[in-house]
CSV table of C-alpha atoms in Angstrom, one decimal:
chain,number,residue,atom,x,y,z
X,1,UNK,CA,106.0,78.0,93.7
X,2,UNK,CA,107.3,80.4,96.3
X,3,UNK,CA,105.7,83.6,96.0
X,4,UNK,CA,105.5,87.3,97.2
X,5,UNK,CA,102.7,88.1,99.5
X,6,UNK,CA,101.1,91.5,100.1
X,7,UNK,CA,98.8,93.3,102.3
X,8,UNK,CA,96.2,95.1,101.9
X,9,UNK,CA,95.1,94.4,98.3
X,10,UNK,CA,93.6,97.8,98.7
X,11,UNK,CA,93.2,100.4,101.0
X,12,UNK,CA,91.4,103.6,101.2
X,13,UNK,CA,92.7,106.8,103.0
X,14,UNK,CA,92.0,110.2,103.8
X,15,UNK,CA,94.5,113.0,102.7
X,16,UNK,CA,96.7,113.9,104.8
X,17,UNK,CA,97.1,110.1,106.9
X,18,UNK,CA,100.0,107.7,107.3
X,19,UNK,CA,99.6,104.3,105.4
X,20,UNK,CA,101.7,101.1,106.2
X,21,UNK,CA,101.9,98.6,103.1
X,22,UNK,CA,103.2,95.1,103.8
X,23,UNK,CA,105.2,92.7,102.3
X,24,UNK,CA,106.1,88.9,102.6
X,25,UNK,CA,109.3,88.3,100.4
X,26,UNK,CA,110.1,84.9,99.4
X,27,UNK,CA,112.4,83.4,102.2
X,28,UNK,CA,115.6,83.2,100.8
X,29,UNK,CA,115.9,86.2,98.8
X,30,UNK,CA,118.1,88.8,99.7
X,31,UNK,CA,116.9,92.1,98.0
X,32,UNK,CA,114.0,93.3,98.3
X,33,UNK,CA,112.1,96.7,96.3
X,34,UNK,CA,109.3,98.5,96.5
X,35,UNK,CA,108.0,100.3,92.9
X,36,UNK,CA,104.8,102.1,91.8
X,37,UNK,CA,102.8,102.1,89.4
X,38,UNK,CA,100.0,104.9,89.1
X,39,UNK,CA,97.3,103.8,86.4
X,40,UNK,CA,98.5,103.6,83.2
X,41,UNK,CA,101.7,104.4,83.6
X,42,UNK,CA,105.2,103.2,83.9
X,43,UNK,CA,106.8,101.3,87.0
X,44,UNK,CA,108.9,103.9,89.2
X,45,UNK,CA,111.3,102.2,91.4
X,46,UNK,CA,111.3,103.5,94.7
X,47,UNK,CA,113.7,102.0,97.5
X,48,UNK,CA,116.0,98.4,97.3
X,49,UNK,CA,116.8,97.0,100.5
X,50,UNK,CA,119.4,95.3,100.8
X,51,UNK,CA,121.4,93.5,105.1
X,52,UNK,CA,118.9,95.3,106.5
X,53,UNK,CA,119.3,98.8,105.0
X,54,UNK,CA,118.4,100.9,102.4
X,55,UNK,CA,121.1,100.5,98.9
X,56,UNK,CA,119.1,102.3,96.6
X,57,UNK,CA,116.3,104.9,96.2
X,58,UNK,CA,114.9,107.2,94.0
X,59,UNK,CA,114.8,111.2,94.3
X,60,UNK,CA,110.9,111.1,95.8
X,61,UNK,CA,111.6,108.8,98.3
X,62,UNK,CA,112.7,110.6,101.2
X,63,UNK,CA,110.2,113.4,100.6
X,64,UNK,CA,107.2,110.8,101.8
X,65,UNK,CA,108.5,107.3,102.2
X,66,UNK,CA,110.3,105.2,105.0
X,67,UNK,CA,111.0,101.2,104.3
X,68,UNK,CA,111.5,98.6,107.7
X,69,UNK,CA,111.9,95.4,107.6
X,70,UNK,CA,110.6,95.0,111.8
X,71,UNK,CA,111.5,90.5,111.7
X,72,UNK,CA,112.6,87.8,109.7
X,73,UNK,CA,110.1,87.9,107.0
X,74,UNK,CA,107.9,91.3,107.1
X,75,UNK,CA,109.1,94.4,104.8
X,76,UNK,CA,107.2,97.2,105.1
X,77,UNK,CA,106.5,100.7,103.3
X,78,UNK,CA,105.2,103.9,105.4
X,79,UNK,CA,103.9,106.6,102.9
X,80,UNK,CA,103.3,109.4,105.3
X,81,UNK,CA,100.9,112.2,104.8
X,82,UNK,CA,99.7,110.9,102.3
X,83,UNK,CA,98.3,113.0,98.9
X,84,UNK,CA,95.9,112.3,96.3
X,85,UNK,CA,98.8,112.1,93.7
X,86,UNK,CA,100.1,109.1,95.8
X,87,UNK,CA,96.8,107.2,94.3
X,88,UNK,CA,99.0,103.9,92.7
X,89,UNK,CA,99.6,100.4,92.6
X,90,UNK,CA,102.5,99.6,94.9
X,91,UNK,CA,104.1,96.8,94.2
X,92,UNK,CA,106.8,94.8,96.5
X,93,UNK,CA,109.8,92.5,94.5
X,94,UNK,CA,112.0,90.4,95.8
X,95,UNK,CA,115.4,88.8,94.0
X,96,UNK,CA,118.3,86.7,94.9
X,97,UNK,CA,121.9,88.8,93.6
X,98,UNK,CA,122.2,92.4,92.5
X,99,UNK,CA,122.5,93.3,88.7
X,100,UNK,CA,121.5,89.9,87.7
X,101,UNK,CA,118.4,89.7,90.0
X,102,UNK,CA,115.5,87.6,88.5
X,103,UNK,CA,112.4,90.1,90.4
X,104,UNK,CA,109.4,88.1,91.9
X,105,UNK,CA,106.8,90.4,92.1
X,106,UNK,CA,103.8,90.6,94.5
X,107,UNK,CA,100.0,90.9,93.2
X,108,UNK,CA,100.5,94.9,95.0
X,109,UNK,CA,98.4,97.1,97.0
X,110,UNK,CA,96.5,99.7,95.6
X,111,UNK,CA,96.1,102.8,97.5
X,112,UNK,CA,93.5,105.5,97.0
X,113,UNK,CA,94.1,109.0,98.5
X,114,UNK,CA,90.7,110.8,99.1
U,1,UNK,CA,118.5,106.7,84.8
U,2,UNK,CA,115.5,105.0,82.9
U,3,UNK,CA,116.1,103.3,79.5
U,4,UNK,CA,114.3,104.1,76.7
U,5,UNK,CA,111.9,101.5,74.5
U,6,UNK,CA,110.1,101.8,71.1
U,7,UNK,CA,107.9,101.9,70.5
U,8,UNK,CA,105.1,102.9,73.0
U,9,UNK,CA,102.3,101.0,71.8
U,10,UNK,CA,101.8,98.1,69.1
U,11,UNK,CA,98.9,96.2,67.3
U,12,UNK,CA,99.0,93.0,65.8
U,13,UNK,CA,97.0,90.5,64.5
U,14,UNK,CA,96.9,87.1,65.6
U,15,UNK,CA,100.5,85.3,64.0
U,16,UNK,CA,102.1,88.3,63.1
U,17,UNK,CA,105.6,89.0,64.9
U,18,UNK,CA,106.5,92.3,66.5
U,19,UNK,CA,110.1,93.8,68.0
U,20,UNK,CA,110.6,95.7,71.3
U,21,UNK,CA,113.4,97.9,71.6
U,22,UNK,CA,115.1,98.9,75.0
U,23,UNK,CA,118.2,101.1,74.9
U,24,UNK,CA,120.9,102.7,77.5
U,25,UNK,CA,122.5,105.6,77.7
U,26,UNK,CA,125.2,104.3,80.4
U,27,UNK,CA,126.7,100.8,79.9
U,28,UNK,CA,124.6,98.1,80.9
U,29,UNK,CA,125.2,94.7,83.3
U,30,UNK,CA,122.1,92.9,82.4
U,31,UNK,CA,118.6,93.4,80.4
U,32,UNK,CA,115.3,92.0,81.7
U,33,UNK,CA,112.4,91.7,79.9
U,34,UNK,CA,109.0,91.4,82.2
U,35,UNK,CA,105.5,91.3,80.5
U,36,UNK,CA,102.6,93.1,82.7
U,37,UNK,CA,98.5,92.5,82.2
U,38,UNK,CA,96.1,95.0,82.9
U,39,UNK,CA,95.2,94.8,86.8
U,40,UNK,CA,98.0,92.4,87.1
U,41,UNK,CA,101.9,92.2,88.6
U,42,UNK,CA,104.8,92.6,86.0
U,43,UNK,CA,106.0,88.9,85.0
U,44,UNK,CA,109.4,87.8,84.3
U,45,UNK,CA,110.5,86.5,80.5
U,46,UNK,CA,113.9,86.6,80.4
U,47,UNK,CA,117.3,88.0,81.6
U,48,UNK,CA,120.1,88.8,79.1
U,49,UNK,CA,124.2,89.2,81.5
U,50,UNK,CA,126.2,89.0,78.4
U,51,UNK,CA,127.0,91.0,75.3
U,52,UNK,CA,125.7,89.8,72.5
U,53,UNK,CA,123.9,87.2,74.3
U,54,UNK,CA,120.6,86.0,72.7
U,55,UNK,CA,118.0,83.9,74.7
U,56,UNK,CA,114.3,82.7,74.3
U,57,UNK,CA,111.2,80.4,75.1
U,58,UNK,CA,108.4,79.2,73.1
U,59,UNK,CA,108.1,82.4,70.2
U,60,UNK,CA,109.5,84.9,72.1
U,61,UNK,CA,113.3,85.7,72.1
U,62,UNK,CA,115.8,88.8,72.9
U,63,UNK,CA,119.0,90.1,71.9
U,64,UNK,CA,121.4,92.0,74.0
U,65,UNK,CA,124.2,94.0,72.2
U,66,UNK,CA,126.3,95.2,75.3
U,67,UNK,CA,128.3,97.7,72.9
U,68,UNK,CA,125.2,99.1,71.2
U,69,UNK,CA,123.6,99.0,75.2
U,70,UNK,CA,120.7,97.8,73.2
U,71,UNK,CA,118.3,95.3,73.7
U,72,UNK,CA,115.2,93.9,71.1
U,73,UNK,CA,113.1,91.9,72.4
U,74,UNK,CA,111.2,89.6,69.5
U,75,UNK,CA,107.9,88.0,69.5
U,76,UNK,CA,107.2,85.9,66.8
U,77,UNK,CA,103.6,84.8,65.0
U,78,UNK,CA,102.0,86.3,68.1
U,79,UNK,CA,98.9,85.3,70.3
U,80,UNK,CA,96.3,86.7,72.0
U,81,UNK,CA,97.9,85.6,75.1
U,82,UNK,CA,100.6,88.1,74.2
U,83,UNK,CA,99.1,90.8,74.9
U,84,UNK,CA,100.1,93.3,77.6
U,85,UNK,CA,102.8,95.6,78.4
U,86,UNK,CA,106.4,94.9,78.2
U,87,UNK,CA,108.7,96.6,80.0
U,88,UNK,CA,112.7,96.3,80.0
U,89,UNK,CA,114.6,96.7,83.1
U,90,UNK,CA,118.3,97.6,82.7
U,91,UNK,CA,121.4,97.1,85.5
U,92,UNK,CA,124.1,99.6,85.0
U,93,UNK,CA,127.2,98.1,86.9
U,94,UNK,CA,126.5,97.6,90.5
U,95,UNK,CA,123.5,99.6,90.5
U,96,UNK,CA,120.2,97.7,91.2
U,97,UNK,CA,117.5,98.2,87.6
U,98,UNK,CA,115.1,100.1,86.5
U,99,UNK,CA,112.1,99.6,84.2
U,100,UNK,CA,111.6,101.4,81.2
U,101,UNK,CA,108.0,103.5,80.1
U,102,UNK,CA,106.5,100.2,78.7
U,103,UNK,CA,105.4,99.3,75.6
U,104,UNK,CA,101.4,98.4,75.2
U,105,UNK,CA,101.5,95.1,72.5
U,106,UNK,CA,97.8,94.5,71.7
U,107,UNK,CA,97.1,91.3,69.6
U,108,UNK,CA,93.8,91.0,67.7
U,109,UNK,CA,91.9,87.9,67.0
């Protein structure tokens, strides 16, 4: 079963530094998302992607967060300067058609801000 | 703008059924239901496009009143594999979803 790959399953960083969380969507979707999930509580969306820009994203995201999508398959998220607060699960989805999108979502990347 | 569900947590014992509410303030497109484990990725159950619609697999089951921009979803004589927390994801018209706060279902041997 196709599925959403994403690296790293965790990573550790100091206050203050850049982190770049990656994504594998499944090949033939054409949206792809990044949400968050701090322990606990709800999922926040964060940024869809959508022909190689940016069609949706939430009020926080331009305060810290930048989305690529550098080839074919890789779709990334930059969190820069990072601060404890943006301790979370981060999770990538990706889904065929807008509205009625069926989400496939990665295992995520857990980030710890020290 | 985030739908609302109730309620926020729920215990049940083993065979006993359960309803999860998810409601709109703006008209809705669709309703998806996803169930999340602890440590795990939120999973996909079902997707509701039509008013009035009503779908379901195995015990559990949803209901989407499109004028009410309501959905329930219903889990009937539960399991322990039902456990989790389920979250409803609304699409207002040409806008991509959002998941609602969650509700925490805990079933009890």
């Amino acid at each position: 079963e196709p599925e959403v790959t994403q690296t790293p399953s965790h990573q550790v960083t100091q206050m203050g530094q850049e982190v770049i969380l990656r994504c594998v969507p499944i090949s033939n979707h054409l949206y792809f998302y990044w949400y968050r999930q701090i322990l606990g509580q709800k999922v926040e969306f964060l940024v869809s992607f959508y022909n190689n820009e940016i069609s949706e994203k939430s009020e926080i995201f331009d305060d810290q967060f930048s989305v690529e999508r550098p080839d074919g398959s890789n779709f990334t998220l930059k969190i820069r300067s990072t601060k404890l607060e943006d301790s979370a699960m981060y999770f990538c989805a990706s889904g065929g058609a807008a509205g009625a999108n069926v989400l496939t979502f990665g295992a995520g990347s857990r980030l710890t801000v020290l | 703008q985030q739908p609302v569900q109730s309620p926020q947590a729920v215990i049940l014992r083993e065979g006993e059924d359960a309803v999860i509410n998810c409601s709109s303030s703006k008209a809705l497109y669709s309703v998806h239901w996803y169930r999340q484990k602890h440590g795990e990725a939120p999973v996909f159950l079902m997707i509701l496009l039509k008013g009035g619609e009503q779908k379901g697999h195995d015990k559990i089951s949803a209901s989407f009143n499109e004028k009410k921009q309501q959905s329930s979803l219903y889990l009937t004589a539960s399991q322990l594999s039902y456990s989790g927390t389920y979250f409803c994801g609304t699409a207002i018209y040409g806008q991509n979803f959002v998941f609602g706060p969650g509700t925490r279902l805990s079933v009890l041997p």
